[in-house]
Coordinates of C-alpha atoms in Angstrom, one line a residue:
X557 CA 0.0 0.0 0.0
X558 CA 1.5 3.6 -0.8
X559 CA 1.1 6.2 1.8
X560 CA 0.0 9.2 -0.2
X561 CA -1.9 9.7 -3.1
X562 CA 0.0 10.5 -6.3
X563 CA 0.2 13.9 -8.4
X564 CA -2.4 14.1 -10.9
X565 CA -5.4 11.8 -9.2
X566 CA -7.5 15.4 -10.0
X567 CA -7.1 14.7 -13.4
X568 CA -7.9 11.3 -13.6
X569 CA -10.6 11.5 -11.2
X570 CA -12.4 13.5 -13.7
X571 CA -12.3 11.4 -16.6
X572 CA -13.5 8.9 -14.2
X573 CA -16.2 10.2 -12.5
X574 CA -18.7 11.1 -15.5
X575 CA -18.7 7.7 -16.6
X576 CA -19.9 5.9 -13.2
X577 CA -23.2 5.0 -12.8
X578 CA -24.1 7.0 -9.7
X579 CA -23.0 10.4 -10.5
X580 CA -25.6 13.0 -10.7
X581 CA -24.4 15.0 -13.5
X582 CA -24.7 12.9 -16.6
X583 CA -25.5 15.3 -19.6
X584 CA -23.9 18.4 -18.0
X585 CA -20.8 19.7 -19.2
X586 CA -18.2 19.0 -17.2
X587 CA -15.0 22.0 -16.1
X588 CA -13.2 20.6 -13.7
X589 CA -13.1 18.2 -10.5
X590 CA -10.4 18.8 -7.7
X591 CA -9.5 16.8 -4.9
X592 CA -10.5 18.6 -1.7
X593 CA -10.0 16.2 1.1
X594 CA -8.9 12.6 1.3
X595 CA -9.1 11.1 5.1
X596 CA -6.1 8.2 5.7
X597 CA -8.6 5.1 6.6
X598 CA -5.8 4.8 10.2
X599 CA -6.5 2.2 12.8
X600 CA -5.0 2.6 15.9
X601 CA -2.1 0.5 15.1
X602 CA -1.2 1.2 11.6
X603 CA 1.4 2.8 10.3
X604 CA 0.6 3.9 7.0
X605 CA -3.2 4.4 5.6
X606 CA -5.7 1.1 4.1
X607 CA -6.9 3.2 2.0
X608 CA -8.8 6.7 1.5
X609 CA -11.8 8.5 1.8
X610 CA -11.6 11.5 -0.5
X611 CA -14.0 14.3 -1.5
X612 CA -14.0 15.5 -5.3
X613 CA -15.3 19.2 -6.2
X614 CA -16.8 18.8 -9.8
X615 CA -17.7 22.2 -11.2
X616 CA -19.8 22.3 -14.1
X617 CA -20.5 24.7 -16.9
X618 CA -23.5 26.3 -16.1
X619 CA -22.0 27.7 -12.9
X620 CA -23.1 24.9 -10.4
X621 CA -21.0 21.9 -8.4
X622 CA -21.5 19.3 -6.0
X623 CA -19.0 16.9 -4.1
X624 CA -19.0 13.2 -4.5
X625 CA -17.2 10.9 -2.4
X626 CA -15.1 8.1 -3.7
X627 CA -13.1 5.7 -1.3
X628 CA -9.8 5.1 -3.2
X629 CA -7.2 1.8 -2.6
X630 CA -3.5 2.2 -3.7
X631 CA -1.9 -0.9 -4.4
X632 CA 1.9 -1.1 -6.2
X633 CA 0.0 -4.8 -8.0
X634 CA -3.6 -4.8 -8.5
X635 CA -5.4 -8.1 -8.7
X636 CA -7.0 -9.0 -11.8
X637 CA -10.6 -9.1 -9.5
X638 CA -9.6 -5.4 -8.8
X639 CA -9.1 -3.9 -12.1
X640 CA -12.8 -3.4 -12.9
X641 CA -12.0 -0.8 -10.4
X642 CA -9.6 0.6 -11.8
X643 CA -9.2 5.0 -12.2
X644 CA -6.0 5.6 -13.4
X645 CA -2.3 4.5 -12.7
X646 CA -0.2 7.2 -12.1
X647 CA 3.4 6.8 -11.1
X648 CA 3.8 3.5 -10.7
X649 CA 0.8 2.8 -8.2
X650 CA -2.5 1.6 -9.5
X651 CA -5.6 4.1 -7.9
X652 CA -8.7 2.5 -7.3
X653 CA -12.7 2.4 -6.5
X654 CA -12.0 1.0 -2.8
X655 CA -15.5 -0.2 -2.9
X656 CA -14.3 -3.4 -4.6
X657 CA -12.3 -4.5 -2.1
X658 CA -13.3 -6.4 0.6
X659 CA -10.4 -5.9 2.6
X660 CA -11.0 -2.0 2.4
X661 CA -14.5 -2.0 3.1
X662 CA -14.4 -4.8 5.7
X663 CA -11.7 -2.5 7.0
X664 CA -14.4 0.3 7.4
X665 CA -17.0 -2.2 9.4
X666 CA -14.0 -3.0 12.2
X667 CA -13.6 0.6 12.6
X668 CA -17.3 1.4 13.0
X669 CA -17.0 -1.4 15.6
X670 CA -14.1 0.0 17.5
X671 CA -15.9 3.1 17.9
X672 CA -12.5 4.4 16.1
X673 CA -12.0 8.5 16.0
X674 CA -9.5 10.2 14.1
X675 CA -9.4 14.5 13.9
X676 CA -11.0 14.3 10.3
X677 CA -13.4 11.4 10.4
X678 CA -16.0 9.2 13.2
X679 CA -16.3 5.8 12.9
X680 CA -19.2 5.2 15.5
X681 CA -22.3 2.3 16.4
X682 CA -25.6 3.5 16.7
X683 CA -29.1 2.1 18.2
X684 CA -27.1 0.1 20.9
X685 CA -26.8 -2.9 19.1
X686 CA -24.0 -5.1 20.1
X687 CA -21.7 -5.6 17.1
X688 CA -18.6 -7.8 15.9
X689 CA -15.9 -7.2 13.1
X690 CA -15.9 -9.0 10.0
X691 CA -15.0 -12.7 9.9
X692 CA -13.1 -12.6 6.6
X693 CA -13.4 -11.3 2.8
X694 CA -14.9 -14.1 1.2
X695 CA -18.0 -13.1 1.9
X696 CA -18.0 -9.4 1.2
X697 CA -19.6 -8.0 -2.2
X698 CA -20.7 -5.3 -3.7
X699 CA -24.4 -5.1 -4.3
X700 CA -25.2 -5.4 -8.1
X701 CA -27.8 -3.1 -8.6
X702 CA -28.5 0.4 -10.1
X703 CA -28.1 3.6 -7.7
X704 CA -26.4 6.4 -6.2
X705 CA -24.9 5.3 -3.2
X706 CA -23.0 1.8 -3.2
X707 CA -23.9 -0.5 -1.0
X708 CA -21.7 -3.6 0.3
X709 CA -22.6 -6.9 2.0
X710 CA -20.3 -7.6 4.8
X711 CA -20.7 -11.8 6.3
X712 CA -24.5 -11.6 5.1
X713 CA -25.4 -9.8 8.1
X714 CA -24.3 -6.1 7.5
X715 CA -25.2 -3.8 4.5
X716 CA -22.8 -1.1 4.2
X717 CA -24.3 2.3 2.7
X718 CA -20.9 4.6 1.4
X719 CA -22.8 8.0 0.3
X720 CA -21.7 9.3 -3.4
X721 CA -23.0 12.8 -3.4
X722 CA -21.9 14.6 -0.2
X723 CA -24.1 16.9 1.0
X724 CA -23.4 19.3 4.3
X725 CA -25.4 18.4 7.3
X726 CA -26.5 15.7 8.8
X727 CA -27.6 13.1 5.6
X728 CA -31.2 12.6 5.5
X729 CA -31.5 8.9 5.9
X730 CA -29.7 8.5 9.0
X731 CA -31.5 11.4 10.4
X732 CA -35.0 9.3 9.5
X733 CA -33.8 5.8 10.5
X734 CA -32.4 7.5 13.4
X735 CA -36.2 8.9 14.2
X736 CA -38.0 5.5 13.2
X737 CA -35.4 3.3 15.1
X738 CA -36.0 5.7 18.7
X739 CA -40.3 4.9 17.7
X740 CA -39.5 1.6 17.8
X741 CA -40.4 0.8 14.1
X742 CA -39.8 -2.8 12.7
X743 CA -40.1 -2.0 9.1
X744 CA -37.0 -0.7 8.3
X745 CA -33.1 -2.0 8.3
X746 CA -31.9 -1.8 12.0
X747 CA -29.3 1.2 11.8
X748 CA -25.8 -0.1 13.4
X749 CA -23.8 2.5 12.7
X750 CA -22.1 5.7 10.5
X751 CA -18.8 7.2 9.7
X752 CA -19.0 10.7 9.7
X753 CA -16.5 13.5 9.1
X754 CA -15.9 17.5 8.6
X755 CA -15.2 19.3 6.2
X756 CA -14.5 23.3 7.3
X757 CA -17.4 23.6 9.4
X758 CA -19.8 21.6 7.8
X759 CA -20.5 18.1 8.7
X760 CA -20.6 15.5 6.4
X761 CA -21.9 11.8 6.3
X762 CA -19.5 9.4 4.6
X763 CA -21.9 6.1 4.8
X764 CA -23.5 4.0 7.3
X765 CA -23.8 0.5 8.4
X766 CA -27.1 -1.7 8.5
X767 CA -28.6 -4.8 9.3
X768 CA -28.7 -7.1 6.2
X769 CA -31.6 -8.9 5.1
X770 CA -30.6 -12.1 3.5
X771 CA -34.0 -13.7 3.0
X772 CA -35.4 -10.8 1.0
X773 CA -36.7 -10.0 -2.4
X774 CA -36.8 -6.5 -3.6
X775 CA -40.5 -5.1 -4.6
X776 CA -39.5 -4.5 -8.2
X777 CA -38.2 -8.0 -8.9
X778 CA -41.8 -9.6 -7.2
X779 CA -43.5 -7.1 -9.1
X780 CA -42.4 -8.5 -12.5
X781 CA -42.3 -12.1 -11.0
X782 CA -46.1 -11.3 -10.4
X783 CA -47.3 -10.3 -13.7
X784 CA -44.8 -12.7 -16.1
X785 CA -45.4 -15.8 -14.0
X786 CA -49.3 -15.6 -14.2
X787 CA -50.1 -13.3 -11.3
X788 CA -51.8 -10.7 -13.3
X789 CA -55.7 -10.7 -13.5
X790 CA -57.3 -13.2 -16.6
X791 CA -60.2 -14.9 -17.9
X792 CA -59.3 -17.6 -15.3
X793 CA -60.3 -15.6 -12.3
X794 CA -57.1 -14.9 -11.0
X795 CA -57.6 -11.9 -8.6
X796 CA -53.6 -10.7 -9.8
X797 CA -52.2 -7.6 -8.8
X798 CA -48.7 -7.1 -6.9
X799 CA -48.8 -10.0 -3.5
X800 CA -48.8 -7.9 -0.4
X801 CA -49.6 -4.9 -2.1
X802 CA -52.6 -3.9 1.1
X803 CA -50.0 -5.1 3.5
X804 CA -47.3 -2.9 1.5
X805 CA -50.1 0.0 2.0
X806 CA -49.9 -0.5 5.7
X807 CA -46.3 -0.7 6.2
X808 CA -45.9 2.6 4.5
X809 CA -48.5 4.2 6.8
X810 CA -46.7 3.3 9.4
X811 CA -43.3 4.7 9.0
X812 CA -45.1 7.9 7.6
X813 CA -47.2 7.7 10.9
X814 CA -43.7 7.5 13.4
X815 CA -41.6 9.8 11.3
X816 CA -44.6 12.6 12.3
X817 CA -44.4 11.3 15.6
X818 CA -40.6 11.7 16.1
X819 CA -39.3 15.0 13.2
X820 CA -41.1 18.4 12.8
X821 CA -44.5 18.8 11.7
X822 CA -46.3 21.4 9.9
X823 CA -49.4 22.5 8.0
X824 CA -50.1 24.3 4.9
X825 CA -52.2 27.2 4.7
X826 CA -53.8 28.7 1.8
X827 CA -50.5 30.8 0.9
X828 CA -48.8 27.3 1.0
X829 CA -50.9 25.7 -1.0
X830 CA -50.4 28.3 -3.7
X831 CA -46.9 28.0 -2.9
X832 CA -46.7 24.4 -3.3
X833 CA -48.3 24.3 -7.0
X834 CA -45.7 27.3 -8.2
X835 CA -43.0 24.5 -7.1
X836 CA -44.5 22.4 -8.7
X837 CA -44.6 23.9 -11.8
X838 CA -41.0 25.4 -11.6
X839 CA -40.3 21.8 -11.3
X840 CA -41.5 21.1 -14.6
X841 CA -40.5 23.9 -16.6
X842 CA -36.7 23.3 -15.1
X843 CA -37.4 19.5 -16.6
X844 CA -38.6 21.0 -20.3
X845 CA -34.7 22.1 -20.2
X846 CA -33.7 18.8 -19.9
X847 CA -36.4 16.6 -22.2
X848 CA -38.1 19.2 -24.6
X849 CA -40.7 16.7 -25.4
X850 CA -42.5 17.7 -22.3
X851 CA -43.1 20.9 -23.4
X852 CA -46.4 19.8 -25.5
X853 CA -48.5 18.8 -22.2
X854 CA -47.5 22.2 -21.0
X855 CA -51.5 23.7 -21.0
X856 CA -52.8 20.4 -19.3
X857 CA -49.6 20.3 -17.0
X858 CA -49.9 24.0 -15.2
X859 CA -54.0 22.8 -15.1
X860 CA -53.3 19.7 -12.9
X861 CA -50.4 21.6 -10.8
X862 CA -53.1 24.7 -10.4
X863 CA -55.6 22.8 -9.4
X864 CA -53.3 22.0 -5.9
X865 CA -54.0 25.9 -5.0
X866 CA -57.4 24.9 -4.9
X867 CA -57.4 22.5 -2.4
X868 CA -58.9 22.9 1.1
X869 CA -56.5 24.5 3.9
X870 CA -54.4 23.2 6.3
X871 CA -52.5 20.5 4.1
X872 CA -50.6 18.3 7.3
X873 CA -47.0 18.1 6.3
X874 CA -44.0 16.1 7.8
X875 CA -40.5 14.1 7.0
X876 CA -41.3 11.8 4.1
X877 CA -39.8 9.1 2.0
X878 CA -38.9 11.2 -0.7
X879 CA -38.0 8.5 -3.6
X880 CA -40.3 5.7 -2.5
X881 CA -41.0 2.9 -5.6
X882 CA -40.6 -0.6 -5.7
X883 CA -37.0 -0.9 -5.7
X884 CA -37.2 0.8 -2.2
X885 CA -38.8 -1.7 -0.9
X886 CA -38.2 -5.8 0.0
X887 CA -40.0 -8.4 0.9
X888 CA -38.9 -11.1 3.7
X889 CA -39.8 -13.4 6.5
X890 CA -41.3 -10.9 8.1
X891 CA -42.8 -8.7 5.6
X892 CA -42.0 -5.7 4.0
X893 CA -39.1 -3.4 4.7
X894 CA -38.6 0.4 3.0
X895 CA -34.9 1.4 2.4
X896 CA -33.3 4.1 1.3
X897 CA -34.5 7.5 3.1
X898 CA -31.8 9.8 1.0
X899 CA -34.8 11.4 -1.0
X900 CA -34.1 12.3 -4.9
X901 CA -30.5 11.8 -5.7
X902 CA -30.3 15.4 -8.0
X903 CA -32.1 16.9 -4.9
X904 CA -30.5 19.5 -2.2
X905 CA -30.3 18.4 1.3
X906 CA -32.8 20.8 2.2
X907 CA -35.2 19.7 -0.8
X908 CA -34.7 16.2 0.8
X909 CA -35.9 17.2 4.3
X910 CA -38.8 19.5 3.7
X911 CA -41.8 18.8 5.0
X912 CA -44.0 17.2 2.1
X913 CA -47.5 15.8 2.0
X914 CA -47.4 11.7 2.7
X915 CA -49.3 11.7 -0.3
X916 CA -46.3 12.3 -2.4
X917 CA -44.6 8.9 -1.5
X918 CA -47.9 7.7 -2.4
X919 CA -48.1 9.1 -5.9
X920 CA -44.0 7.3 -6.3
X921 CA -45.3 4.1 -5.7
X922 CA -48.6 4.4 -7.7
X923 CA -46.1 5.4 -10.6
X924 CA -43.8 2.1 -9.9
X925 CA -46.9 0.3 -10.4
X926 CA -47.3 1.4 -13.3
X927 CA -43.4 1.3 -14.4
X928 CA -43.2 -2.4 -14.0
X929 CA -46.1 -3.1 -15.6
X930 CA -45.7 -1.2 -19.0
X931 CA -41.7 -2.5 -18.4
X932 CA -42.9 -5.9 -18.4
X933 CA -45.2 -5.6 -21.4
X934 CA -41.7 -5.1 -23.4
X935 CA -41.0 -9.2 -22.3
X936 CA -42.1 -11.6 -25.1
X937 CA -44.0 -13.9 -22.0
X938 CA -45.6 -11.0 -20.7
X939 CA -50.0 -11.2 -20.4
X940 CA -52.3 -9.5 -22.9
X941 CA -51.8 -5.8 -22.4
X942 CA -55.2 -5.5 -20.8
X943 CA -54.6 -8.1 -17.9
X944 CA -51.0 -5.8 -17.3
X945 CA -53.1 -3.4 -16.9
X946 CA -55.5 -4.3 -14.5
X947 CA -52.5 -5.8 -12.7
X948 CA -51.3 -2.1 -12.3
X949 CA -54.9 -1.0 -11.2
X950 CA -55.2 -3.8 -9.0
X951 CA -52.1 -3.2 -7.1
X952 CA -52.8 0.3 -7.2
X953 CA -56.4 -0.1 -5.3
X954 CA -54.9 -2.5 -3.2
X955 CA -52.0 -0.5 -1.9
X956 CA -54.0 2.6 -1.2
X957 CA -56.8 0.3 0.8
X958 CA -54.1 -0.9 3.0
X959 CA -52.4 2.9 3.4
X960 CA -55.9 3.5 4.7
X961 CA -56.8 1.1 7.2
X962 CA -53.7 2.3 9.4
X963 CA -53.8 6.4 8.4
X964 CA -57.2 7.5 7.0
X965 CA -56.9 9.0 3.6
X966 CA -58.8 11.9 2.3
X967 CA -60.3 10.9 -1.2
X968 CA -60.9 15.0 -1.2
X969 CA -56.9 15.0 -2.0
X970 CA -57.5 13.0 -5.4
X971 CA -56.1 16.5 -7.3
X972 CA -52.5 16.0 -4.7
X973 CA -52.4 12.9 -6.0
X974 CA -52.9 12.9 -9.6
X975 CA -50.2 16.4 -8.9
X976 CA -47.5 14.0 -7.5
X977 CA -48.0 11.2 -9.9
X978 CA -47.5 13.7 -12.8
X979 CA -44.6 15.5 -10.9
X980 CA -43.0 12.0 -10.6
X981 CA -43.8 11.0 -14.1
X982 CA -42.1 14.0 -15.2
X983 CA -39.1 13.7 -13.3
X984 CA -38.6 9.9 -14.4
X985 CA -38.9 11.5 -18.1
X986 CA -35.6 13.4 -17.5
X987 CA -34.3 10.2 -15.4
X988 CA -34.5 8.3 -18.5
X989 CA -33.6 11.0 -21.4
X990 CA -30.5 11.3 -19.3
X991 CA -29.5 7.9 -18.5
X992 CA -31.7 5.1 -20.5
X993 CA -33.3 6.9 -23.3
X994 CA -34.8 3.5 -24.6
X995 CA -36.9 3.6 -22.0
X996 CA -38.6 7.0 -21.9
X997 CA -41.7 6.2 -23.6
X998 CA -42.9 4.7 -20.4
X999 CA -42.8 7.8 -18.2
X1000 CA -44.2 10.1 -21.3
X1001 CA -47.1 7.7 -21.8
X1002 CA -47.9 8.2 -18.2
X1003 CA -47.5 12.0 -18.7
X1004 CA -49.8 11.9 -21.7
X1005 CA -52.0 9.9 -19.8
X1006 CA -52.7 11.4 -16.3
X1007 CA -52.9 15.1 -18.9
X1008 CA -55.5 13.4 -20.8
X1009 CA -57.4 12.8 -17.8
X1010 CA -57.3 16.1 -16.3
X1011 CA -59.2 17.9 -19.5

């Protein structure tokens, strides 16, 4: 292992960066990155550093920048199951994504055991659960699957989170998990611990450390499961729809109803109501920028998002998912479980945490309904469209029925709902212009759809 980090990692950092899945920025122009901070991963007996954990500036053209976090491994030989990893060799050392290698990131978990402090970063446990180091590597792996975090199984028992995006303050989902843990809730990942650091006077979250579920199945993959395997709704009286979906309903009511009991609460008067639908509406002209072929739904867009000012005052308001869909959510022994409390990835911290109607996590998992069915229609096995569809509407009336059996829900806020589900459906149309343009027809017909509807 080399000690310091070699001359010109700024430089081949940013030729690296853009081209990782989990950065933010894809389709902006890119200035510049610089290398602001990188904390020496020392134990109490080492001499030199395992590895890194450095903060990159990344400016971009139209005057904004944000600061992503990338754990970096020097190594003089790099295996050949490292070099997928691989950013640059410079001088003689090979510079790598530390997240691929399990010594590195089991190195992380012992510190977060140890309670380990050093002046620039805070290893620490959290919710008084007793905890042990790793046993080994061999059983330490990234988690294959799409996001903006990465996330690493330590011994199938621990999940560890390492943030990408740095933002300053305490990071949302450990502030919520943090909340819902002191309630007592069962329906999330037990929160073991966080490494945590400075940088000036900000504070900044690196990652955090949870319980591991090794039993479960994530909502999307039993979504399609349901419809291609003969779930969805036919001729043969199968009632279809997502399995769980009421019970999903309640679970989410639940965590919606101890995040209110343990964060801030608020209402929204008239004024806030007006408020809320010129957001909404900024929201979707700032996305016309980004997928122009939004901008034909603009008269039937600014109707829906008006219609919100209409609604009757107060509007109850509180901590919310932020992001929830299927993928958010698994399935095991015990039922369901909802992850991942960062919010939107391209949002601000204080976009994240702002208090927002319960409806609107409601409206992102109506719209995943709908994603994996019109995804799964694209499969060759899939069902007639119309029994996809009433799969979708199944699902849908199934997971709202369930929401309200545990927190009653006000049919009067029908014109919220239809306002999130279109907010969501345009932001997934700039999701997928950006990153999987293949797929963008989905969002748009959903667009087109809940327009067509509001005439």
């Amino acid at each position: 292992m080399t000690a310091t980090l070699p001359q010109h990692i700024d430089t081949a950092l940013g030729a690296w960066i853009p081209r990782q899945r989990w950065f933010a920025g894809q389709g902006r122009a890119v200035l510049g990155t610089t290398l602001v901070s990188a904390v020496p991963l020392t134990g109490p007996q080492d001499t030199e550093p395992a590895g890194f954990l450095a903060l990159v500036h990344v400016c971009f053209a139209d005057g904004q920048a944000e600061t992503y976090h990338v754990p970096l491994g020097l190594r003089t030989r790099l295996p050949a199951a490292l070099e997928p990893y691989l950013i640059a060799r410079l001088e003689g050392t090979a510079v790598y994504d530390a997240t691929g290698d399990p010594e590195l990131t089991s190195r992380l978990v012992e510190l977060i055991t140890r309670n380990h402090h050093t002046p620039r970063a805070r290893f620490r446990t959290q919710g008084g659960h007793p905890l042990a180091a790793p046993t080994g590597t061999e059983r330490t792996r990234p988690l294959g699957v799409e996001q903006s975090n990465t996330s690493i199984v330590i011994d199938d028992r621990y999940l560890l989170k390492l943030f990408r995006r740095i933002v300053a303050g305490p990071h949302p989902e450990l502030e919520a998990l943090a909340a819902l843990q002191q309630a007592g809730n069962r329906d999330v990942p037990r929160l073991l611990g966080s490494v945590s650091g400075r940088q000036g006077t900000d504070e900044l979250t690196y990652g955090l450390l949870q319980h591991y579920e090794p039993d479960a199945d994530s909502g999307w993959d039993l979504a399609l499961r349901s419809i291609l395997l003969g779930d969805a709704p036919s001729s043969e009286g199968r009632t279809g729809g997502l399995p769980g979906a009421a019970q999903l309903g309640a679970t989410v009511a639940g965590v919606h109803r101890d995040l209110a009991a343990q964060l801030p609460v608020a209402v929204l008067d008239q004024a806030g109501l007006e408020r809320l639908a010129l957001q909404l509406r900024k929201r979707y002209v700032r996305a016309c920028s980004s997928a122009p072929q939004l901008r034909r739904y603009a008269p039937s867009v600014h109707s829906v998002f008006a219609a919100v000012a209409t609604l009757p005052a107060p509007l109850p308001v509180q901590r919310v998912h932020g992001d929830l869909h299927l993928g958010q959510v698994l399935r095991g022994p015990r039922g369901w479980l909802v992850l991942d409390f960062e919010g939107e990835p391209a949002a601000s911290r204080a976009e994240r945490t702002a208090l927002t109607s319960p409806v609107k996590d409601l409206a992102g998992m109506l719209r995943s309904f709908d994603y994996a069915a019109r995804h799964a229609r694209r499969c060759p096995s899939a069902p007639s469209p119309d029994d996809v569809r009433a799969w979708a509407e199944t699902s849908r009336e199934a997971f709202l029925a369930g929401y309200a059996a545990v927190t009653a829900l006000d049919p009067g806020l029908q014109p919220l709902l239809r306002a999130y589900e279109l907010d969501k459906a345009v932001y997934e149309v700039v999701y997928e212009t950006r990153h999987r343009p293949a797929l963008v027809d989905i969002p748009l017909s959903a667009v087109e759809r809940i327009t067509a509807a509001s005439c």
